[in-house]
Each structure stands twice: as structure tokens, then as C-alpha cells.
PDB file of C-alpha atoms and ligand atoms in Angstrom:
ATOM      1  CA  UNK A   1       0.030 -10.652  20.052  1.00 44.00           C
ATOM      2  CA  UNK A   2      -1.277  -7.203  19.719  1.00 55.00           C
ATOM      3  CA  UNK A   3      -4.071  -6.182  17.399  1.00 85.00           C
ATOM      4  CA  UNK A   4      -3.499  -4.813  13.706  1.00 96.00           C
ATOM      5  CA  UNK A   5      -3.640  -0.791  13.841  1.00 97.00           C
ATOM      6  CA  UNK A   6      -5.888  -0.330  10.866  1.00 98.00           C
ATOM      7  CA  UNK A   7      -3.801   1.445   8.244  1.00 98.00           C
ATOM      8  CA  UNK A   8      -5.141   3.286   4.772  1.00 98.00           C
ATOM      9  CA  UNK A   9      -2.589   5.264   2.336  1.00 99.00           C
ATOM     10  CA  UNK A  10      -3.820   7.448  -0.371  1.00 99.00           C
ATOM     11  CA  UNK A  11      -1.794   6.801  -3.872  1.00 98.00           C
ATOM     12  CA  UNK A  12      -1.750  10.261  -5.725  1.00 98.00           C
ATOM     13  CA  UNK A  13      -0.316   8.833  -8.652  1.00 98.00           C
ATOM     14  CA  UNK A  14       0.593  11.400 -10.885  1.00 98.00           C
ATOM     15  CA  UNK A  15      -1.569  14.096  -9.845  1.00 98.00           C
ATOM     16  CA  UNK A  16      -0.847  16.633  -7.248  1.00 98.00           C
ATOM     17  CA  UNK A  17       2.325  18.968  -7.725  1.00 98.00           C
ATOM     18  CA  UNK A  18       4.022  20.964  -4.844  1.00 98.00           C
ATOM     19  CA  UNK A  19       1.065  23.250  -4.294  1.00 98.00           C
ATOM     20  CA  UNK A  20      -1.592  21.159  -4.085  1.00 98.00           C
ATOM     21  CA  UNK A  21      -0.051  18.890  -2.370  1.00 98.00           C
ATOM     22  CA  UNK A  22       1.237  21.041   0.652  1.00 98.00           C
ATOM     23  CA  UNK A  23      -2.583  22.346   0.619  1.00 98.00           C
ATOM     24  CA  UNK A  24      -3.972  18.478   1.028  1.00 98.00           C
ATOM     25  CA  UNK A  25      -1.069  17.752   3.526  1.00 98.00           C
ATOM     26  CA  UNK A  26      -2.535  20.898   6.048  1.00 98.00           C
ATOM     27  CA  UNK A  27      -5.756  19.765   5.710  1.00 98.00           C
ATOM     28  CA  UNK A  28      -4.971  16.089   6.786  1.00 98.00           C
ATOM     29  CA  UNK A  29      -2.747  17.028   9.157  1.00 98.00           C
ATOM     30  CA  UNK A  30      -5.728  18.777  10.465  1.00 98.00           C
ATOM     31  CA  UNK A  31      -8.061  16.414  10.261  1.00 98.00           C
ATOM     32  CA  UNK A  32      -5.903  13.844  11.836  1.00 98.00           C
ATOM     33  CA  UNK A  33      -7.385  14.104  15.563  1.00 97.00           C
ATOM     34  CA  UNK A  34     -10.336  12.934  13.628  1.00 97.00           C
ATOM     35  CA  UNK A  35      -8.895   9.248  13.687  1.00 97.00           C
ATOM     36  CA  UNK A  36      -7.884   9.124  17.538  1.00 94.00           C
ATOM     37  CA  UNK A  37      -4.404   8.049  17.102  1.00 95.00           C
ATOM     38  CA  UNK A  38      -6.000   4.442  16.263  1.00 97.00           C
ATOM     39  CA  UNK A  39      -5.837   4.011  12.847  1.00 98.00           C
ATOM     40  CA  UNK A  40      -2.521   4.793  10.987  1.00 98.00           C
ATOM     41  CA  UNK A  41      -2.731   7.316   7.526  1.00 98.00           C
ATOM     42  CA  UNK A  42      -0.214   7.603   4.856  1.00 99.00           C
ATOM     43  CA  UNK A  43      -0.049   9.408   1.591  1.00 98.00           C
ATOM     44  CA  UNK A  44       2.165   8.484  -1.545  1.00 99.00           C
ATOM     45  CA  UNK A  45       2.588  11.715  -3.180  1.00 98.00           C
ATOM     46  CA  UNK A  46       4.329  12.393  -6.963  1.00 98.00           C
ATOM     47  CA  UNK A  47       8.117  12.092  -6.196  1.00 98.00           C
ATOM     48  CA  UNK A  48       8.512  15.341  -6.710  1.00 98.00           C
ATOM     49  CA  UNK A  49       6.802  16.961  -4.094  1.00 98.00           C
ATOM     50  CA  UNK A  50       8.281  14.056  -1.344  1.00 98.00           C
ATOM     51  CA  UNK A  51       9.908  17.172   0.480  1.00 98.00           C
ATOM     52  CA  UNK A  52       7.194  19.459   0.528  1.00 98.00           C
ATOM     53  CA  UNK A  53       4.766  16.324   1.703  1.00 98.00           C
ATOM     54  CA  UNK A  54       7.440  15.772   4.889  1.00 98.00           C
ATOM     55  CA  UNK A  55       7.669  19.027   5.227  1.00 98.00           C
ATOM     56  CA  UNK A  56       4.407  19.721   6.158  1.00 98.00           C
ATOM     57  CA  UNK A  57       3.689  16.621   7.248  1.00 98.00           C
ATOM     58  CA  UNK A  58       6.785  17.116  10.350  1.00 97.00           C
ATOM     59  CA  UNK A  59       5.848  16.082  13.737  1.00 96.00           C
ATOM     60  CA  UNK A  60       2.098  15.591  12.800  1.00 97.00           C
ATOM     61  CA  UNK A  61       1.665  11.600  12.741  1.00 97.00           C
ATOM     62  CA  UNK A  62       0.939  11.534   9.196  1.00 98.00           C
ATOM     63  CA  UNK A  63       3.120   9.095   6.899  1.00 98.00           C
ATOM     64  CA  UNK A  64       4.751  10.015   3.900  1.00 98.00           C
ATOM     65  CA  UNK A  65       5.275   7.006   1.192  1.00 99.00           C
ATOM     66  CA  UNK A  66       7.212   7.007  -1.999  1.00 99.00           C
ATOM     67  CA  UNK A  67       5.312   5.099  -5.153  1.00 98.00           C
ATOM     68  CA  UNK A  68       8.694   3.385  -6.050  1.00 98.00           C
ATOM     69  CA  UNK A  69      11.753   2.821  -4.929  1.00 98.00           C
ATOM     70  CA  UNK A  70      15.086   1.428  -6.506  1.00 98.00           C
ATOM     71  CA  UNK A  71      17.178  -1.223  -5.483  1.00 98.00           C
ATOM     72  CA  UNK A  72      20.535   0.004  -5.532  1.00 98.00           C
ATOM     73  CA  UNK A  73      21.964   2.140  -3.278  1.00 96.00           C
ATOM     74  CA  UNK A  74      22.960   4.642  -5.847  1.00 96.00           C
ATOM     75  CA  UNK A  75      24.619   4.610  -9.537  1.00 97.00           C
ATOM     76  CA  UNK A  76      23.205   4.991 -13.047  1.00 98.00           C
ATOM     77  CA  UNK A  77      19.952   4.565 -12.661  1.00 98.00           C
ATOM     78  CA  UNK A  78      18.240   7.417 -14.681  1.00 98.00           C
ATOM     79  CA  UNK A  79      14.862   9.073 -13.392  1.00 96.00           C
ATOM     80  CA  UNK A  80      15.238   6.139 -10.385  1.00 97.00           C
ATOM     81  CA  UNK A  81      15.468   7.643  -6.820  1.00 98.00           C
ATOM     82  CA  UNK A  82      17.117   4.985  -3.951  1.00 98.00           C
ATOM     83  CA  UNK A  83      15.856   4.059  -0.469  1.00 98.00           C
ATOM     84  CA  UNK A  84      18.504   6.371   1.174  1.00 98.00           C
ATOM     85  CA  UNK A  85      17.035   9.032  -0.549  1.00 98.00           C
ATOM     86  CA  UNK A  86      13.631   8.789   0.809  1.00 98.00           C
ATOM     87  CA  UNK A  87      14.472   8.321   4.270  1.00 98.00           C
ATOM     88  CA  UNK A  88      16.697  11.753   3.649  1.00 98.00           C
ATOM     89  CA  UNK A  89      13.234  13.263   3.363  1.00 98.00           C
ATOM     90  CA  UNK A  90      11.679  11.710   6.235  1.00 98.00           C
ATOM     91  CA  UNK A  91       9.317   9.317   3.939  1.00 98.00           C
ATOM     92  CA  UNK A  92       8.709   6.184   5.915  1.00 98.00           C
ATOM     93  CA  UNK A  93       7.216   4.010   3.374  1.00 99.00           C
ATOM     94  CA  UNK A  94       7.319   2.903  -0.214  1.00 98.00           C
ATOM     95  CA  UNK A  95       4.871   1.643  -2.522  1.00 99.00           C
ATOM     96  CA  UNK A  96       6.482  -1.404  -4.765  1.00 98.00           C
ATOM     97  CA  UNK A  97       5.129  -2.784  -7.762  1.00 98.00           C
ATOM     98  CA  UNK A  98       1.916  -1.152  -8.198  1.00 98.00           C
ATOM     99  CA  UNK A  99       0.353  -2.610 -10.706  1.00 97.00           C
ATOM    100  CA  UNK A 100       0.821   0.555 -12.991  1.00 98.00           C
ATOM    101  CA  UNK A 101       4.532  -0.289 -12.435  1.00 98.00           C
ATOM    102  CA  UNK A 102       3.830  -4.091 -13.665  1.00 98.00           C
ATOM    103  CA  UNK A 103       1.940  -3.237 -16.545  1.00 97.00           C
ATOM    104  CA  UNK A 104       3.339   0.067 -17.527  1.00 98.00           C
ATOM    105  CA  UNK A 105       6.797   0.161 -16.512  1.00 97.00           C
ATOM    106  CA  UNK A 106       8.047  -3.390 -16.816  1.00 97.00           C
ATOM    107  CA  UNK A 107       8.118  -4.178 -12.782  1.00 98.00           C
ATOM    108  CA  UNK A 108       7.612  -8.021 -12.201  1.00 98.00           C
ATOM    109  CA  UNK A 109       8.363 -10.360  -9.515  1.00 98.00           C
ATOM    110  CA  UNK A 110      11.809  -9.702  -9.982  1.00 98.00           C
ATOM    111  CA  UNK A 111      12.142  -6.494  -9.451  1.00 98.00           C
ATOM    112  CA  UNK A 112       9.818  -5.982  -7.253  1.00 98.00           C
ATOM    113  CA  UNK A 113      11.128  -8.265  -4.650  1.00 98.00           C
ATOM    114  CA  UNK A 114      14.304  -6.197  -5.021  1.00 98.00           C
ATOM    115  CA  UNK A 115      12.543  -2.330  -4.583  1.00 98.00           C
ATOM    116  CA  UNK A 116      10.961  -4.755  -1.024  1.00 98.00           C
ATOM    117  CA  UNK A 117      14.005  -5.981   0.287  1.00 98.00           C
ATOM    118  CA  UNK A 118      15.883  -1.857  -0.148  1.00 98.00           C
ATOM    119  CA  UNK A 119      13.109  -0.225   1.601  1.00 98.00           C
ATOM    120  CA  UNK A 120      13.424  -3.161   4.046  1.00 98.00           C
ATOM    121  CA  UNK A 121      17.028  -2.651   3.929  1.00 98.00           C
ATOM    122  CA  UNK A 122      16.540   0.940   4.941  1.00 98.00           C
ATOM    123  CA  UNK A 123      14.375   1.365   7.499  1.00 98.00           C
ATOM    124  CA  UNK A 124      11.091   1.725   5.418  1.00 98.00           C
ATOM    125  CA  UNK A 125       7.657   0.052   5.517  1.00 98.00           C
ATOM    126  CA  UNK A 126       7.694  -1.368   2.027  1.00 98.00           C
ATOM    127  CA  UNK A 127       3.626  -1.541   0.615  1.00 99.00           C
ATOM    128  CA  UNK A 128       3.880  -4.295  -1.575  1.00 98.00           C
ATOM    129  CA  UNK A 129       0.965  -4.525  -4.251  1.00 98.00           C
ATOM    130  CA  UNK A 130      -0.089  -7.982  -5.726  1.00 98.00           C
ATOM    131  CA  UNK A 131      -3.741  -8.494  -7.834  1.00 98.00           C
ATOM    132  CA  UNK A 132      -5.205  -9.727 -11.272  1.00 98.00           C
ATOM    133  CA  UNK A 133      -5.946  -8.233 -14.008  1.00 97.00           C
ATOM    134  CA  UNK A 134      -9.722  -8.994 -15.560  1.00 96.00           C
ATOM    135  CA  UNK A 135      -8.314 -11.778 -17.865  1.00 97.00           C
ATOM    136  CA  UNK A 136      -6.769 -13.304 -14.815  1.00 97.00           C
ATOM    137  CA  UNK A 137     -10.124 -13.877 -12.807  1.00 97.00           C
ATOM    138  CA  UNK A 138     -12.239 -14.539 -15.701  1.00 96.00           C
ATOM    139  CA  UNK A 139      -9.564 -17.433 -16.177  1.00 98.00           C
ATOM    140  CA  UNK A 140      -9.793 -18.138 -12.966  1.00 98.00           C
ATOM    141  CA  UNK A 141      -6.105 -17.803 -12.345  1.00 98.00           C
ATOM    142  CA  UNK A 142      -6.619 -15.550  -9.197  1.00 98.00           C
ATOM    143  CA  UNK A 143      -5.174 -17.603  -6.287  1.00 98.00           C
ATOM    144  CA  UNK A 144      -2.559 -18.929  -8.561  1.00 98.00           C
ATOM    145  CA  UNK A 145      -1.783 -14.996  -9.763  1.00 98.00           C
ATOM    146  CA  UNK A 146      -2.102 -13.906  -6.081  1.00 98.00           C
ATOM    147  CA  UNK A 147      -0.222 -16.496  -4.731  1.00 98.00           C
ATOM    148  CA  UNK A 148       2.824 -15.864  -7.127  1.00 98.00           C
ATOM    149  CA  UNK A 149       3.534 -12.975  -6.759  1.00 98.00           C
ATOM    150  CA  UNK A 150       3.183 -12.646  -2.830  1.00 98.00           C
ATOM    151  CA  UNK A 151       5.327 -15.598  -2.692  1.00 98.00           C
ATOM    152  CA  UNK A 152       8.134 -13.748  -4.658  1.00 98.00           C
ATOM    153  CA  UNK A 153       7.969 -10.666  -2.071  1.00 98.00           C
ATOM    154  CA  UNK A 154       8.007 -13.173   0.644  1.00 98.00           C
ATOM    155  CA  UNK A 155      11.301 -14.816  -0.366  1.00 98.00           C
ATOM    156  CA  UNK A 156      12.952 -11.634   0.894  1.00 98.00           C
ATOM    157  CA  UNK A 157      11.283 -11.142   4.218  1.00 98.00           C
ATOM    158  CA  UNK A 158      13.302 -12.499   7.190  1.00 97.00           C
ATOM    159  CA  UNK A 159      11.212 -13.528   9.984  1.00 97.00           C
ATOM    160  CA  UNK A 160      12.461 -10.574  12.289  1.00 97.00           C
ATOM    161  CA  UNK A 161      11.212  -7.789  10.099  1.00 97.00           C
ATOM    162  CA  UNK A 162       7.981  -9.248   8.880  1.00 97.00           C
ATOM    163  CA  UNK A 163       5.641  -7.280  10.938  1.00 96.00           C
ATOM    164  CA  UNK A 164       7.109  -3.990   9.266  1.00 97.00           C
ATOM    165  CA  UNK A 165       5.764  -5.771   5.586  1.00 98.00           C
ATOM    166  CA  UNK A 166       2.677  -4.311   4.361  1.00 98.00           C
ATOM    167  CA  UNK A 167       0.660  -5.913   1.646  1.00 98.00           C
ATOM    168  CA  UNK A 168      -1.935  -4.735  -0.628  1.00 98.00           C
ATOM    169  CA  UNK A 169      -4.011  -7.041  -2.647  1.00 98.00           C
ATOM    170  CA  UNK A 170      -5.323  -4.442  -5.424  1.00 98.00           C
ATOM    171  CA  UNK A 171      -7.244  -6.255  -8.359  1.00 98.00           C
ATOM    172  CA  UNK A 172      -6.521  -4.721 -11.806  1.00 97.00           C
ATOM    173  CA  UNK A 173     -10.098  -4.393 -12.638  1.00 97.00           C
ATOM    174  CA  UNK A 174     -11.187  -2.688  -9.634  1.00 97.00           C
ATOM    175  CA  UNK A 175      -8.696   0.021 -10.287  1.00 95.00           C
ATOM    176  CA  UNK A 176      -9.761   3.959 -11.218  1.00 94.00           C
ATOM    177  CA  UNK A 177     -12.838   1.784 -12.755  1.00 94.00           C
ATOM    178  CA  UNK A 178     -15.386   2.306  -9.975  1.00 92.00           C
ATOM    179  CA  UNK A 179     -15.987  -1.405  -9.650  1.00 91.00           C
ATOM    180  CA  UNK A 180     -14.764  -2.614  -5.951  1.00 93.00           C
ATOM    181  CA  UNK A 181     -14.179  -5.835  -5.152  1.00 95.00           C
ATOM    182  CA  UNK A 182     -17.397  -6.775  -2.929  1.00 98.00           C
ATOM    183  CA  UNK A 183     -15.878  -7.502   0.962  1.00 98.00           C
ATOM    184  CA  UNK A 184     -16.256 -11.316   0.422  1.00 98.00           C
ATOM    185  CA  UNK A 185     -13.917 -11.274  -3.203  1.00 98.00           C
ATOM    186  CA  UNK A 186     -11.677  -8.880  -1.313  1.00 98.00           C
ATOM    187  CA  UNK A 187     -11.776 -10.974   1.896  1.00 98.00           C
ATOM    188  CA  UNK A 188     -11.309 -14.170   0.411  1.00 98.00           C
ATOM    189  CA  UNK A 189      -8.052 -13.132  -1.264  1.00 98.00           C
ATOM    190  CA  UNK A 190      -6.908 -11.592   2.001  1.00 98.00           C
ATOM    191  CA  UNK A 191      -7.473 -15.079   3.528  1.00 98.00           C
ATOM    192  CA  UNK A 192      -5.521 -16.445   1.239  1.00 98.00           C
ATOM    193  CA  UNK A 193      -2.547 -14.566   1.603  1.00 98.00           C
ATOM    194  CA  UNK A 194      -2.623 -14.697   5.198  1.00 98.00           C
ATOM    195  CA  UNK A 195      -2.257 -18.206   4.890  1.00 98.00           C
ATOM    196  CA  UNK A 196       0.241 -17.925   2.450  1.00 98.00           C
ATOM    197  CA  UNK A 197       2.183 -15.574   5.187  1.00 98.00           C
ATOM    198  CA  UNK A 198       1.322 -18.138   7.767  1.00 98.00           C
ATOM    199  CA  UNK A 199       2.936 -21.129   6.024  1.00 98.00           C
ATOM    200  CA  UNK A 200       6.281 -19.092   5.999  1.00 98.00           C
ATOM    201  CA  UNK A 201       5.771 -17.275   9.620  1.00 98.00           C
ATOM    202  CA  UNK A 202       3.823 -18.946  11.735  1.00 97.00           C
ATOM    203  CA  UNK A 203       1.623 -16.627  14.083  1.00 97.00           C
ATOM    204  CA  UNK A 204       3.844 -13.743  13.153  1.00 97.00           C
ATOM    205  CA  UNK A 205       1.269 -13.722  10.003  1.00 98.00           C
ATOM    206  CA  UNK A 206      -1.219 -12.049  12.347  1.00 97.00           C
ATOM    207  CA  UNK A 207       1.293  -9.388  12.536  1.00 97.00           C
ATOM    208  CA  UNK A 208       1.183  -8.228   9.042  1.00 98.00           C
ATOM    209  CA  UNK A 209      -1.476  -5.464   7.282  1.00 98.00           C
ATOM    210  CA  UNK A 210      -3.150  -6.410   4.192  1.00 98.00           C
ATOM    211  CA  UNK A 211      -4.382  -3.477   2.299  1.00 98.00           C
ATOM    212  CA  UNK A 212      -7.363  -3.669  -0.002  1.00 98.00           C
ATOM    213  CA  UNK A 213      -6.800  -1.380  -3.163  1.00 98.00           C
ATOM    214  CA  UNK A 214      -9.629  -0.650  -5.871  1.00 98.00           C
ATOM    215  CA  UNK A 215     -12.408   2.353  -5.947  1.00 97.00           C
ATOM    216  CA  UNK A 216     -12.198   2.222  -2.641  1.00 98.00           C
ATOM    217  CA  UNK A 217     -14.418   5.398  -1.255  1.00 98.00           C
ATOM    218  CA  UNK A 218     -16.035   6.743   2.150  1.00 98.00           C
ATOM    219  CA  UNK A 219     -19.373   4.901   1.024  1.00 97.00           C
ATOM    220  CA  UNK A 220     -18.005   1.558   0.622  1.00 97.00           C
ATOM    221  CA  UNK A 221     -14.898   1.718   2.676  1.00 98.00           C
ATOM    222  CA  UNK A 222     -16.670   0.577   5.847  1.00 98.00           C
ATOM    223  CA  UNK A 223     -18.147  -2.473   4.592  1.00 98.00           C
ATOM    224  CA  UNK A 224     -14.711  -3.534   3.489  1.00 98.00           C
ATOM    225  CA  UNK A 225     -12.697  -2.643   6.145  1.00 98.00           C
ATOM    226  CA  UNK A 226     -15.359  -4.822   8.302  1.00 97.00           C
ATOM    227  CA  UNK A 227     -14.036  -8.322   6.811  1.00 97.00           C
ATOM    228  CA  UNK A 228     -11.568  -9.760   9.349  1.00 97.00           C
ATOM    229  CA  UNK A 229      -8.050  -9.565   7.204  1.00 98.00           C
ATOM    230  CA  UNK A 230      -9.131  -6.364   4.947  1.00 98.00           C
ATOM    231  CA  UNK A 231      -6.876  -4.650   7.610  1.00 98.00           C
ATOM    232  CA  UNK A 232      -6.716  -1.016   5.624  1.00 98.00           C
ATOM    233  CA  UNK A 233      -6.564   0.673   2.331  1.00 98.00           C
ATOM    234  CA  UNK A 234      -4.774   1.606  -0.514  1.00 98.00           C
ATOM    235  CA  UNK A 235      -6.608   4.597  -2.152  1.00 98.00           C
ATOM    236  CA  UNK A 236      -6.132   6.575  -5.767  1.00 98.00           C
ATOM    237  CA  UNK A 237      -9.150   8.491  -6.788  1.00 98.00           C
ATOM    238  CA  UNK A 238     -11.262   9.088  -3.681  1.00 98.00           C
ATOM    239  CA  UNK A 239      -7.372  10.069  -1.892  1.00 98.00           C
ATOM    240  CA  UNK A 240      -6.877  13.352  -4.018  1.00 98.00           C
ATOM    241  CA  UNK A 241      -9.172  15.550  -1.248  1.00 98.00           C
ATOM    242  CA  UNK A 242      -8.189  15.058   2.223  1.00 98.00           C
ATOM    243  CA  UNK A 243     -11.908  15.045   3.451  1.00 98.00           C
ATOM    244  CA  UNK A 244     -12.764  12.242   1.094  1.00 98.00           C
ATOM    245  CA  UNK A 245      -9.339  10.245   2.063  1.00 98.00           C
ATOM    246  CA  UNK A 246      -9.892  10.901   5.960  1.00 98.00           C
ATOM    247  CA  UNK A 247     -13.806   9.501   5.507  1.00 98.00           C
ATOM    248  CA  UNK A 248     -12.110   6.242   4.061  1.00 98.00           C
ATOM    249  CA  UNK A 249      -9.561   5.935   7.601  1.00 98.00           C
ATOM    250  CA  UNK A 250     -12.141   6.879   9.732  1.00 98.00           C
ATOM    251  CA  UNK A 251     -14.647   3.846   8.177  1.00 97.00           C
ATOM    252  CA  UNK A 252     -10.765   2.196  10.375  1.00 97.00           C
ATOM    253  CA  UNK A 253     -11.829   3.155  13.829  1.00 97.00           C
ATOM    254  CA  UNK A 254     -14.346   0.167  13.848  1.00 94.00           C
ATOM    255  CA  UNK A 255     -11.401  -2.021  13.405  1.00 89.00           C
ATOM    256  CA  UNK A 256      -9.306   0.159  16.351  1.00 79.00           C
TER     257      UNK A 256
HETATM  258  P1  13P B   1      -8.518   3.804  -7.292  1.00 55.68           P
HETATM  259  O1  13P B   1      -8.850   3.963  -5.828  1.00 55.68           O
HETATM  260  O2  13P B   1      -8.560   5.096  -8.050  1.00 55.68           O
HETATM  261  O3  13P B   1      -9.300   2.698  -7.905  1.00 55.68           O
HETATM  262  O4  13P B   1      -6.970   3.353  -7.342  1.00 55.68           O
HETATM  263  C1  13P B   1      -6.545   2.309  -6.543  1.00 55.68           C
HETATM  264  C2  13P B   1      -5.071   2.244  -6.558  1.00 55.68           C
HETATM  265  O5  13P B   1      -4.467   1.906  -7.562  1.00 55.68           O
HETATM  266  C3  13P B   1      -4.355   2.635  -5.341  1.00 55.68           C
HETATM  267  O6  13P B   1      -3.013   2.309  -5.405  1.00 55.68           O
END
């Protein structure tokens, strides 16, 4: 069973429009030699910009993700944008349920099983986020938390297709606050879910990238991405300048 190509994505959120973004794109896409074709780089841009991301992103290497994705195929679904529309683009993955989606937009482990199993559905490597808020862990309702809502995505994952899943375990409180999760609180979540994903798979489990989401930046990214199953990264702040973001998935060619 082959080794886990080390894989970080930077999540833009709602910053960068069309010009900024094709400038960060270029620069990437020049900086990509930097990571020897061994660790994997994505970027989740503001949906807006998807086409000018592709765009210059074409024939490079570099991933384009969507930070949502809908269900349904198409319909009424205002301000929603469907699985077939991404691939359209040439976008390859899709962030679902972010916690921003959870907690600002009314995603749960309903729907976000459902945005999973279309990008599945369609071809695309679906990043699905899980993580507690501050309450949570101070309650010390982590595992149970963690283990909840992974099990929800997992329900929809056939066997066959579970080495396409990606999963990123982002705690709330580590978000946009500056505050990582040291490598052992990250790793020891990461354990769990891979344990969680081997109860359902098997060995396939060893198959699947677990992302670890939460200030991550280039001076702490190496230490994390050194714990056995913190396989890559999901980034916001430290992802909005391409030298800060290809730091981070450089700190992945230890892993390579
Ligand atoms: P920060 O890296 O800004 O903490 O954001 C993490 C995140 O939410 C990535 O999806």
C-alpha cells in the first residue's frame, strides 16, 4: 500500500477577488518546482474567481477546490453552485462543511454528508472538515464531537472510492485565532479518526489524508506535519501569499 502524498490546501475564504487571485495563482504556479512533485497543493479560492484560479492554474499541477458545493444536480437553489459546475471549470476538489458553513450557514451532518457524496458523485476530491468548538473541548466532548461528525461523512463513502476522501480535522478554537493545536492534540485526534476510518475500511484507512486546519503557518507547519497521521494542511490566514502558503507544503517534503 503506497505512502500518503502529503497534501496542504490554502482556504481563501472570502478574500481574494479575480485580480489578486490570478496574481497568487502565477506565483504558486511558479513556485511549484519548489515541492518536487512530492507533496500535492491546492487552493480554495472565493467562488467567484473559480475560472480565473483554473485558468491560470491549466496544466501546472496545482489544484483548484471549491469551499462548498451543493447536492443537487441543479434546480432552485439560490446563490448554491452544483458539482457539475465545478468540474466545468476544471476544479478538482471541494471543501464541505467548514466549520464557517456549520456555524454560520446552517451546514450540519446532514447536509454535509450530502455536499460529500455530489463531489464524490462527480469526480471530485471532497475535503471534508470535522472539529470542536472551545465549549466542546473544555467539556471534554472532543472524541465524541469528532467522532460524530466523521461518522456521518463516512456513511456515504463506499469502500471503492475511499482513498479519493480527504479529511480535515480543524478545531474551532484554533481557527484565524493564532492558537494551533500543539502536534500531540492535533495527532491524537488524527489517531482517532483513523481508527474510526479503519473500523469501516480496513487497511484502506491508510489510504486516506487527514488534514490538520488551525493557524497553521511556515513556523509551526513542520512540527505538525511531523506526527504520523497529520498527513497535510488546511490553511486560511498564512494561505493568502503564495510564499507563505508554499513554506507551509514544503514543511510536506519531510513526509514525501
Ligand atoms: P486559519 O489558518 O486562518 O486559522 O484558518 C484555518 C481554516 O479555517 C482553514 O480552512
Amino acid at each position: 500500500m503506497g505512502k500518503r502524498v502529503p497534501f496542504v490546501c490554502g482556504n481563501w475564504k472570502m478574500h481574494h477577488g479575480v485580480e489578486a487571485t490570478r496574481k497568487q495563482v502565477r506565483a504558486l504556479v511558479e513556485g511549484l518546482p519548489r515541492l518536487k512533485g512530492m507533496v500535492d497543493l491546492a487552493i480554495a479560492p472565493v467562488a467567484t474567481t473559480l475560472a480565473a484560479a483554473c485558468e491560470a492554474a491549466r496544466g501546472s499541477g496545482l489544484k483548484i477546490a471549491a469551499q462548498n458545493v451543493h447536492w443537487a444536480e441543479k434546480g432552485a437553489f439560490t446563490g448554491e453552485w452544483s458539482a457539475a459546475h465545478l468540474v466545468e471549470l476544471g476544479v478538482t476538489h471541494a471543501i464541505c462543511g467548514h466549520s464557517e458553513r456549520r456555524a454560520l450557514f446552517g451546514d450540519d451532518d446532514i447536509t454535509v454528508p450530502k455536499r460529500v457524496r455530489a463531489a464524490m458523485d462527480a469526480g471530485l476530491v471532497p475535503i471534508g472538515c470535522v472539529g470542536e468548538t472551545l465549549a466542546q473541548r473544555e467539556a471534554g466532548k472532543t472524541e465524541h464531537v469528532v467522532a460524530t461528525q466523521t461518522e456521518a461523512i463516512l456513511e456515504v463513502i463506499k469502500p471503492d472510492e475511499i482513498d479519493r476522501l480527504v479529511l480535515a480535522y480543524e478545531p474551532v478554537w484554533a481557527i484565524g485565532t493564532g492558537k494551533n493545536a500543539t502536534p500531540t492534540q492535533a495527532q491524537e485526534v488524527h489517531a482517532q479518526i483513523r481508527r474510526l476510518l479503519a473500523k469501516r475500511f480496513g487497511a484502506k484507512a491508510e489510504l486516506v489524508r487527514l488534514q490538520y486546519g488551525g493557524s497553521v503557518k511556515p513556523d509551526n507547519a513542520a512540527e505538525l506535519l511531523r506526527e504520523p497521521d497529520v498527513d497535510g494542511a488546511l490553511v486560511g490566514g498564512a494561505a493568502l501569499e503564495a510564499a507563505s502558503l508554499l513554506a507551509i507544503a514544503e514543511a510536506g517534503l519531510q513526509r514525501a
